[in-house]
JSON list of C-alpha atoms in Angstrom, two decimals:
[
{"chain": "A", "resi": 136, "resn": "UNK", "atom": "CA", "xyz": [-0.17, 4.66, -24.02]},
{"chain": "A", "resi": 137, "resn": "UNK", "atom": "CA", "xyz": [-0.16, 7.40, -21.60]},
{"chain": "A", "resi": 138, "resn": "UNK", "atom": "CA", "xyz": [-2.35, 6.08, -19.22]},
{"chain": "A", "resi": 139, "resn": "UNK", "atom": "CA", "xyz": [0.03, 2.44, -19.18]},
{"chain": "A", "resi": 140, "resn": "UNK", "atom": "CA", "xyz": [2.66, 4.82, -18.27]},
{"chain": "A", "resi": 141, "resn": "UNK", "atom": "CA", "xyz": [1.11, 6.33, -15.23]},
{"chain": "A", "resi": 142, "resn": "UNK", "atom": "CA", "xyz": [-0.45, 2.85, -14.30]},
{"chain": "A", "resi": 143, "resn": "UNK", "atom": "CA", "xyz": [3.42, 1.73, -14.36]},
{"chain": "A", "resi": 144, "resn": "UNK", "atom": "CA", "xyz": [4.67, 4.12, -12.75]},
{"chain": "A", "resi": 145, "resn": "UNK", "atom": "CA", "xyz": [2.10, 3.83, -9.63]},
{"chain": "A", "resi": 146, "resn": "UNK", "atom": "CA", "xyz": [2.99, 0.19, -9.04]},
{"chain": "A", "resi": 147, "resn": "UNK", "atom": "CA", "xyz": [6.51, 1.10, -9.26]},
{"chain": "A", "resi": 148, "resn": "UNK", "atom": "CA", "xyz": [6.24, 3.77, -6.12]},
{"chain": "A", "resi": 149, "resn": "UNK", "atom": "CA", "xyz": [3.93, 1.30, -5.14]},
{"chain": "A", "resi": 150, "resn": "UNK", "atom": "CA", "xyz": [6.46, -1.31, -4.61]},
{"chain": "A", "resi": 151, "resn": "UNK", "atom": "CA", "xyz": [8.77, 1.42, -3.29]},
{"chain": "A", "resi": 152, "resn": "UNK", "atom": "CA", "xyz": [5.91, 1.79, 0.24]},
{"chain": "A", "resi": 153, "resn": "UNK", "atom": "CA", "xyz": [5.91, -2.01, 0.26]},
{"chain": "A", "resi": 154, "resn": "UNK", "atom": "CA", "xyz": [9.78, -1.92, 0.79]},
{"chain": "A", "resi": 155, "resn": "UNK", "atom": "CA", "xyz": [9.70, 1.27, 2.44]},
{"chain": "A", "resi": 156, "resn": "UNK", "atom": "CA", "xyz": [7.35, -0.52, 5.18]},
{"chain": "A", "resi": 157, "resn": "UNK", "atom": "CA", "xyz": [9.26, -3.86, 5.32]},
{"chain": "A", "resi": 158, "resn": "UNK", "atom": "CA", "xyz": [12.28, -1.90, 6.34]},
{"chain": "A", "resi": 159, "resn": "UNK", "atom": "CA", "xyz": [10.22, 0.05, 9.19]},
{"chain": "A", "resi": 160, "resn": "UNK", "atom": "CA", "xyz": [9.67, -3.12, 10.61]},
{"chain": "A", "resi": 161, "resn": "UNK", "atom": "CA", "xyz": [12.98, -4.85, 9.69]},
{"chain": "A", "resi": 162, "resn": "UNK", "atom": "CA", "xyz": [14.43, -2.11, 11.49]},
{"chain": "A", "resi": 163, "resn": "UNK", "atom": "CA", "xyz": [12.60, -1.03, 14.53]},
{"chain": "A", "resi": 164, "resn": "UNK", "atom": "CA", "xyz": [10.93, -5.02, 15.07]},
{"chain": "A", "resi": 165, "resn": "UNK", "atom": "CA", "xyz": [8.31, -6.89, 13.74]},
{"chain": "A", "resi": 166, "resn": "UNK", "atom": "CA", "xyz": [6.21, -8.21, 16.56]},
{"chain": "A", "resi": 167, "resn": "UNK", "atom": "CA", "xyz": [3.25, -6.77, 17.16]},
{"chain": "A", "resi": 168, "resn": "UNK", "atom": "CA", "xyz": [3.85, -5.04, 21.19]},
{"chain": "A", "resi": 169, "resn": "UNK", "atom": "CA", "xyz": [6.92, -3.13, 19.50]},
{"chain": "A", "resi": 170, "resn": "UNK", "atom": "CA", "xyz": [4.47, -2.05, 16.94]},
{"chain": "A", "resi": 171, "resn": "UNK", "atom": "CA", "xyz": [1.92, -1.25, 19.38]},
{"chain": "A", "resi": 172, "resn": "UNK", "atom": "CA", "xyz": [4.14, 0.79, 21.62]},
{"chain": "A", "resi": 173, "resn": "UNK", "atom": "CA", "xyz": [6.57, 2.57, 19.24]},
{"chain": "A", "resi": 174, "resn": "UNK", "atom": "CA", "xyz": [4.79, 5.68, 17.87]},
{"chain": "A", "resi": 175, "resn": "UNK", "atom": "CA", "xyz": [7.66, 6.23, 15.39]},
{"chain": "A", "resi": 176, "resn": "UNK", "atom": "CA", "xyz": [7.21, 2.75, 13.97]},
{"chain": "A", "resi": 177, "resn": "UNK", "atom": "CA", "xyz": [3.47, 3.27, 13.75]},
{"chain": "A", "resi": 178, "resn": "UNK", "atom": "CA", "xyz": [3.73, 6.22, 12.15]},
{"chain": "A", "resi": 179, "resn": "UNK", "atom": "CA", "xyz": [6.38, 5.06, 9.21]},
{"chain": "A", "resi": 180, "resn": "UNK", "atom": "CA", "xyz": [4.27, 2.35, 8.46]},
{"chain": "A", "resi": 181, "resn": "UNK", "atom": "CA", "xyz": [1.19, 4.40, 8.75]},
{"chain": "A", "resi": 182, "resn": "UNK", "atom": "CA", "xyz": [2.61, 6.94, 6.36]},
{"chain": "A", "resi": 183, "resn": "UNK", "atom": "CA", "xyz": [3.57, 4.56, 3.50]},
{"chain": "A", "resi": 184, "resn": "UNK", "atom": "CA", "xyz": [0.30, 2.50, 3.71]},
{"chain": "A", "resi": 185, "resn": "UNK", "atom": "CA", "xyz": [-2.00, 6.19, 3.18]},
{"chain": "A", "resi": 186, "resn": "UNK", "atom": "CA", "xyz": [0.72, 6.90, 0.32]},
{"chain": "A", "resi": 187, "resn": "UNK", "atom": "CA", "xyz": [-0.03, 3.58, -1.32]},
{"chain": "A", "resi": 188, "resn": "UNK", "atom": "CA", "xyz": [-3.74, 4.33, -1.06]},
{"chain": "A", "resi": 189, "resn": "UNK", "atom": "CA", "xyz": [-3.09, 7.57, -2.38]},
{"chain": "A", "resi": 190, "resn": "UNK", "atom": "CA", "xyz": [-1.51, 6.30, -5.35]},
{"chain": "A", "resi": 191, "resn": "UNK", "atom": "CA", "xyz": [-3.88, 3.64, -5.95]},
{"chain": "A", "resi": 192, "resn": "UNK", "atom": "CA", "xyz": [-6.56, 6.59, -6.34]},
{"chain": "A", "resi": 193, "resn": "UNK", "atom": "CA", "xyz": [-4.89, 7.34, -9.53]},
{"chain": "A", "resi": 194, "resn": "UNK", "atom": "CA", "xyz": [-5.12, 4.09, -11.51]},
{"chain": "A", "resi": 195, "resn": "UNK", "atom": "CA", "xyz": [-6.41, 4.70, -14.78]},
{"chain": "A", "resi": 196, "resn": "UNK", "atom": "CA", "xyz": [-10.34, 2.90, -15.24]},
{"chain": "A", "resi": 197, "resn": "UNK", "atom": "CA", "xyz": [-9.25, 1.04, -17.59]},
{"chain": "A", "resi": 198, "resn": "UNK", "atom": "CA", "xyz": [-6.28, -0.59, -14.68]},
{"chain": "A", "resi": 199, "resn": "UNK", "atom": "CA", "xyz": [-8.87, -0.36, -12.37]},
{"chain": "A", "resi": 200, "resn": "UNK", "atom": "CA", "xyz": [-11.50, -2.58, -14.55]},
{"chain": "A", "resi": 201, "resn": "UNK", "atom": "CA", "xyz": [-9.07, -4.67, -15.36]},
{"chain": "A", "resi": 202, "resn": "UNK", "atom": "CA", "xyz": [-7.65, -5.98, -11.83]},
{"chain": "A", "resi": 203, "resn": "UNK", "atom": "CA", "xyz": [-10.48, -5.37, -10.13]},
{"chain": "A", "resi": 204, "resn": "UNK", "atom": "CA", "xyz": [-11.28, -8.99, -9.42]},
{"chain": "A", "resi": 205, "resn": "UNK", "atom": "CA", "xyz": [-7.64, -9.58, -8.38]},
{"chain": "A", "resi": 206, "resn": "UNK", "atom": "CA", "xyz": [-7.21, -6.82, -6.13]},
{"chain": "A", "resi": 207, "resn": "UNK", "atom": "CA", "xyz": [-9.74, -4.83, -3.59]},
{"chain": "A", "resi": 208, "resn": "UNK", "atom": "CA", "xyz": [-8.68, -1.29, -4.81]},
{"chain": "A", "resi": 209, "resn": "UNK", "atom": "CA", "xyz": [-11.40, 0.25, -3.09]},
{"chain": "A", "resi": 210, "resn": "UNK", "atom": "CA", "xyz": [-10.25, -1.21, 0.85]},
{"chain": "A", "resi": 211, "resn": "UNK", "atom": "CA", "xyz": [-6.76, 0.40, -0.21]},
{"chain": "A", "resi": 212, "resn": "UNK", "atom": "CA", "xyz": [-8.09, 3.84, -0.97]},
{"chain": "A", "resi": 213, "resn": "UNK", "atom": "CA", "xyz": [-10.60, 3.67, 2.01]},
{"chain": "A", "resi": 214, "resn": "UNK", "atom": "CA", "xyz": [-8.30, 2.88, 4.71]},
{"chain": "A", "resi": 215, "resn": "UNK", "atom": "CA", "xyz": [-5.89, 5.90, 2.70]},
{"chain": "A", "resi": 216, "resn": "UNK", "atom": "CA", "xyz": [-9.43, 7.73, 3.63]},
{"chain": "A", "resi": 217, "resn": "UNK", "atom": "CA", "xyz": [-9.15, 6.76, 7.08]},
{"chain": "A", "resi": 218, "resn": "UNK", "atom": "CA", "xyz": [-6.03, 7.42, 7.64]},
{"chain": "A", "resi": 219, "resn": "UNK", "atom": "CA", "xyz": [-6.51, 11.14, 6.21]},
{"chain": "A", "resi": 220, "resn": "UNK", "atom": "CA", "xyz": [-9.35, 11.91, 8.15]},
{"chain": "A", "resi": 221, "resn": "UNK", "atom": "CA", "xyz": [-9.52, 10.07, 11.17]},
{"chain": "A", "resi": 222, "resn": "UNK", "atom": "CA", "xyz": [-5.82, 8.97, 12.10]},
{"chain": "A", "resi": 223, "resn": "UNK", "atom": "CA", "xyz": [-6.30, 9.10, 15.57]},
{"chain": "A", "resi": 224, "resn": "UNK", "atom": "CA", "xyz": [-9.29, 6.55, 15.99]},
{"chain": "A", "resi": 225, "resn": "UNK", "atom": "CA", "xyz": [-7.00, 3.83, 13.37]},
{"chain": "A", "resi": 226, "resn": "UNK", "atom": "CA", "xyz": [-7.45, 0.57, 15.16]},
{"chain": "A", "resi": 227, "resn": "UNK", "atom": "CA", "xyz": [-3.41, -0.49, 15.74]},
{"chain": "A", "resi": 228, "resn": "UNK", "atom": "CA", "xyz": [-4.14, -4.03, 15.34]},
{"chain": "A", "resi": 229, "resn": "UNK", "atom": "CA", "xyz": [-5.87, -3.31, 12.06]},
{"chain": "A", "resi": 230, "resn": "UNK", "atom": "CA", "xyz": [-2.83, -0.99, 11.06]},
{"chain": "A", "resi": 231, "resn": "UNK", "atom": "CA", "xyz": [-0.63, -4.16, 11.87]},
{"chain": "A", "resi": 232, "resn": "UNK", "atom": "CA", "xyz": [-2.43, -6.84, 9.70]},
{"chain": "A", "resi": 233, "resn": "UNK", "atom": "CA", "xyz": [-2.38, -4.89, 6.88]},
{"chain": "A", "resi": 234, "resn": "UNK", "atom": "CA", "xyz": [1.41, -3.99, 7.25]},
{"chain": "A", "resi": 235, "resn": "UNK", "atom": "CA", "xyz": [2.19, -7.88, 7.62]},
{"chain": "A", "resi": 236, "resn": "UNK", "atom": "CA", "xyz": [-0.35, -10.02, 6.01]},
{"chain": "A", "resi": 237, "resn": "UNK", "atom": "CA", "xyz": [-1.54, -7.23, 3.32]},
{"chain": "A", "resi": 238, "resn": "UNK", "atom": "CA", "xyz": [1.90, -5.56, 2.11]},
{"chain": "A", "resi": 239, "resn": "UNK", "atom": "CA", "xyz": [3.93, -8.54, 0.99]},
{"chain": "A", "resi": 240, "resn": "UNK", "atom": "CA", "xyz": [1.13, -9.56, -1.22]},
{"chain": "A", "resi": 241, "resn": "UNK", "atom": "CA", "xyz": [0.71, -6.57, -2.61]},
{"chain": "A", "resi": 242, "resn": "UNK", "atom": "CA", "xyz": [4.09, -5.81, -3.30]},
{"chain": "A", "resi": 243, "resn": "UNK", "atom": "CA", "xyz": [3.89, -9.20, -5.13]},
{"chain": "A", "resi": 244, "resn": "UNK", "atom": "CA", "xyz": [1.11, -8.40, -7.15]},
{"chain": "A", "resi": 245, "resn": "UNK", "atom": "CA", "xyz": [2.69, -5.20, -8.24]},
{"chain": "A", "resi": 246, "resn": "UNK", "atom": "CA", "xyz": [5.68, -7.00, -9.03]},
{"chain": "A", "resi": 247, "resn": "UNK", "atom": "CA", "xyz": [3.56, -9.79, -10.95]},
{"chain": "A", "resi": 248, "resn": "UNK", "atom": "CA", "xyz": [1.70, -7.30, -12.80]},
{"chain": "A", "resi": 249, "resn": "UNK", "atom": "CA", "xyz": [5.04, -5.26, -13.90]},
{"chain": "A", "resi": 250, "resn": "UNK", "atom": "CA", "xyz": [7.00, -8.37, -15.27]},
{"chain": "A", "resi": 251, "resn": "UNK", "atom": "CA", "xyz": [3.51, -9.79, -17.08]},
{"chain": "A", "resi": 252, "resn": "UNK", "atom": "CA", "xyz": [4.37, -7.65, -20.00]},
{"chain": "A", "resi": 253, "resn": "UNK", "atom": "CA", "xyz": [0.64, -5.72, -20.04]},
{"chain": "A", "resi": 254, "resn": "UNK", "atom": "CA", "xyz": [2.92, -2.71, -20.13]},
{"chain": "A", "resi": 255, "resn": "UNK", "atom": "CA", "xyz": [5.27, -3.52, -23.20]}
]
């Protein structure tokens, strides 16, 4: 029971980064040359995608076993890795992707996962 808790909680913050990030670029714009040329933007975005990385470190296996075929944990934690240790060489366009092809559909699949009842 414990461990459903935490795994709930983690998709909730989870969903929380995915907003957080959709307002970054609701906000400051949401075509790719603002992105590449507004360091503040890059780094909000950039923040909230190593948080969500961080979080999804702390999954419970059991979570972990159990969505693996649905969801590619292990790209999420290792671009959280990159972004810890090597922010500077991040490849922008990369960065980008993620935040606008990536994000939505994980915020979905958070969302999914939340109101399937695995947690009741």
């Amino acid at each position: 029971m414990k461990q459903h808790n935490r795994d709930k909680s983690i998709l909730q913050h989870m969903i929380e980064h995915c907003e957080k990030i959709q307002k970054a670029l609701d906000r400051f714009g949401d075509d790719f040359e603002t992105f590449k040329n507004d360091d503040v933007l890059r780094d909000a975005v950039s923040m909230n995608l190593q948080q969500i990385g961080e979080l999804a470190k702390k999954f419970s296996d059991e979570f972990l076993n159990a969505t693996r075929p649905e969801m590619n944990w292990r790209a999420i934690t290792g671009m959280r890795n990159l972004f810890a240790h090597d922010y500077g060489a991040m490849d922008i366009e990369r960065i980008w992707e993620t935040a606008v092809n990536d994000i939505p559909t994980l915020s979905e699949y958070c969302k999914s996962k939340l109101e399937s009842g695995i947690f009741d």
